[in-house]
XYZ file of C-alpha atoms in Angstrom:
74
model
C 0.000 0.000 0.000
C 2.887 2.365 0.697
C 4.051 1.897 -2.926
C 0.729 3.262 -4.140
C 1.227 6.460 -2.140
C 4.804 6.782 -3.385
C 3.562 6.324 -6.949
C 0.908 9.020 -6.497
C 3.379 11.403 -4.838
C 5.924 10.879 -7.632
C 3.320 11.612 -10.296
C 2.300 14.800 -8.499
C 5.954 15.859 -8.438
C 6.291 15.127 -12.165
C 3.167 17.176 -12.963
C 4.561 20.051 -10.895
C 7.891 19.871 -12.745
C 6.010 20.222 -16.035
C 4.182 23.223 -14.567
C 7.447 24.724 -13.329
C 8.968 24.349 -16.786
C 5.954 26.095 -18.323
C 6.331 29.016 -15.895
C 10.039 29.242 -16.664
C 9.281 29.203 -20.395
C 6.886 32.121 -20.043
C 9.459 34.087 -18.022
C 12.283 33.288 -20.433
C 14.414 31.814 -17.652
C 16.238 28.509 -17.119
C 14.305 25.520 -18.335
C 14.129 21.847 -17.473
C 15.735 19.821 -20.271
C 13.371 17.822 -22.429
C 15.411 14.695 -21.730
C 14.784 15.137 -17.994
C 11.038 15.663 -18.540
C 10.864 12.479 -20.600
C 13.022 10.588 -18.102
C 10.666 11.562 -15.271
C 7.736 10.317 -17.351
C 9.573 7.075 -18.135
C 10.371 6.433 -14.447
C 6.739 5.664 -13.535
C 5.692 9.306 -13.905
C 3.719 8.933 -17.115
C 0.384 9.801 -15.548
C 1.816 12.901 -13.905
C 3.490 13.935 -17.155
C 0.249 13.469 -19.077
C -1.689 15.421 -16.466
C 0.955 18.182 -16.436
C 0.926 18.402 -20.217
C -2.847 18.791 -20.291
C -3.214 21.019 -17.231
C -0.451 23.443 -18.191
C -0.822 22.986 -21.983
C 2.882 22.299 -22.030
C 4.830 20.317 -24.649
C 1.566 19.332 -26.332
C 2.787 20.449 -29.760
C 6.007 18.422 -29.508
C 5.569 15.153 -31.391
C 7.987 13.188 -29.224
C 6.033 14.129 -26.088
C 2.671 13.380 -27.721
C 3.947 9.937 -28.688
C 6.238 8.901 -25.836
C 4.329 10.083 -22.764
C 1.234 7.931 -23.531
C 3.558 4.970 -24.126
C 5.140 5.589 -20.713
C 1.681 5.583 -19.123
C 1.127 2.055 -20.412
Protein backbone atom coordinates (compact mmCIF):
# COMPACT_ATOMS: atom_id res chain seq x y z
CA UNK A 1 0.00 0.00 0.00
CA UNK A 2 2.89 2.37 0.70
CA UNK A 3 4.05 1.90 -2.93
CA UNK A 4 0.73 3.26 -4.14
CA UNK A 5 1.23 6.46 -2.14
CA UNK A 6 4.80 6.78 -3.39
CA UNK A 7 3.56 6.32 -6.95
CA UNK A 8 0.91 9.02 -6.50
CA UNK A 9 3.38 11.40 -4.84
CA UNK A 10 5.92 10.88 -7.63
CA UNK A 11 3.32 11.61 -10.30
CA UNK A 12 2.30 14.80 -8.50
CA UNK A 13 5.95 15.86 -8.44
CA UNK A 14 6.29 15.13 -12.16
CA UNK A 15 3.17 17.18 -12.96
CA UNK A 16 4.56 20.05 -10.90
CA UNK A 17 7.89 19.87 -12.74
CA UNK A 18 6.01 20.22 -16.04
CA UNK A 19 4.18 23.22 -14.57
CA UNK A 20 7.45 24.72 -13.33
CA UNK A 21 8.97 24.35 -16.79
CA UNK A 22 5.95 26.09 -18.32
CA UNK A 23 6.33 29.02 -15.89
CA UNK A 24 10.04 29.24 -16.66
CA UNK A 25 9.28 29.20 -20.40
CA UNK A 26 6.89 32.12 -20.04
CA UNK A 27 9.46 34.09 -18.02
CA UNK A 28 12.28 33.29 -20.43
CA UNK A 29 14.41 31.81 -17.65
CA UNK A 30 16.24 28.51 -17.12
CA UNK A 31 14.30 25.52 -18.34
CA UNK A 32 14.13 21.85 -17.47
CA UNK A 33 15.74 19.82 -20.27
CA UNK A 34 13.37 17.82 -22.43
CA UNK A 35 15.41 14.69 -21.73
CA UNK A 36 14.78 15.14 -17.99
CA UNK A 37 11.04 15.66 -18.54
CA UNK A 38 10.86 12.48 -20.60
CA UNK A 39 13.02 10.59 -18.10
CA UNK A 40 10.67 11.56 -15.27
CA UNK A 41 7.74 10.32 -17.35
CA UNK A 42 9.57 7.07 -18.13
CA UNK A 43 10.37 6.43 -14.45
CA UNK A 44 6.74 5.66 -13.54
CA UNK A 45 5.69 9.31 -13.91
CA UNK A 46 3.72 8.93 -17.12
CA UNK A 47 0.38 9.80 -15.55
CA UNK A 48 1.82 12.90 -13.91
CA UNK A 49 3.49 13.93 -17.15
CA UNK A 50 0.25 13.47 -19.08
CA UNK A 51 -1.69 15.42 -16.47
CA UNK A 52 0.95 18.18 -16.44
CA UNK A 53 0.93 18.40 -20.22
CA UNK A 54 -2.85 18.79 -20.29
CA UNK A 55 -3.21 21.02 -17.23
CA UNK A 56 -0.45 23.44 -18.19
CA UNK A 57 -0.82 22.99 -21.98
CA UNK A 58 2.88 22.30 -22.03
CA UNK A 59 4.83 20.32 -24.65
CA UNK A 60 1.57 19.33 -26.33
CA UNK A 61 2.79 20.45 -29.76
CA UNK A 62 6.01 18.42 -29.51
CA UNK A 63 5.57 15.15 -31.39
CA UNK A 64 7.99 13.19 -29.22
CA UNK A 65 6.03 14.13 -26.09
CA UNK A 66 2.67 13.38 -27.72
CA UNK A 67 3.95 9.94 -28.69
CA UNK A 68 6.24 8.90 -25.84
CA UNK A 69 4.33 10.08 -22.76
CA UNK A 70 1.23 7.93 -23.53
CA UNK A 71 3.56 4.97 -24.13
CA UNK A 72 5.14 5.59 -20.71
CA UNK A 73 1.68 5.58 -19.12
CA UNK A 74 1.13 2.06 -20.41
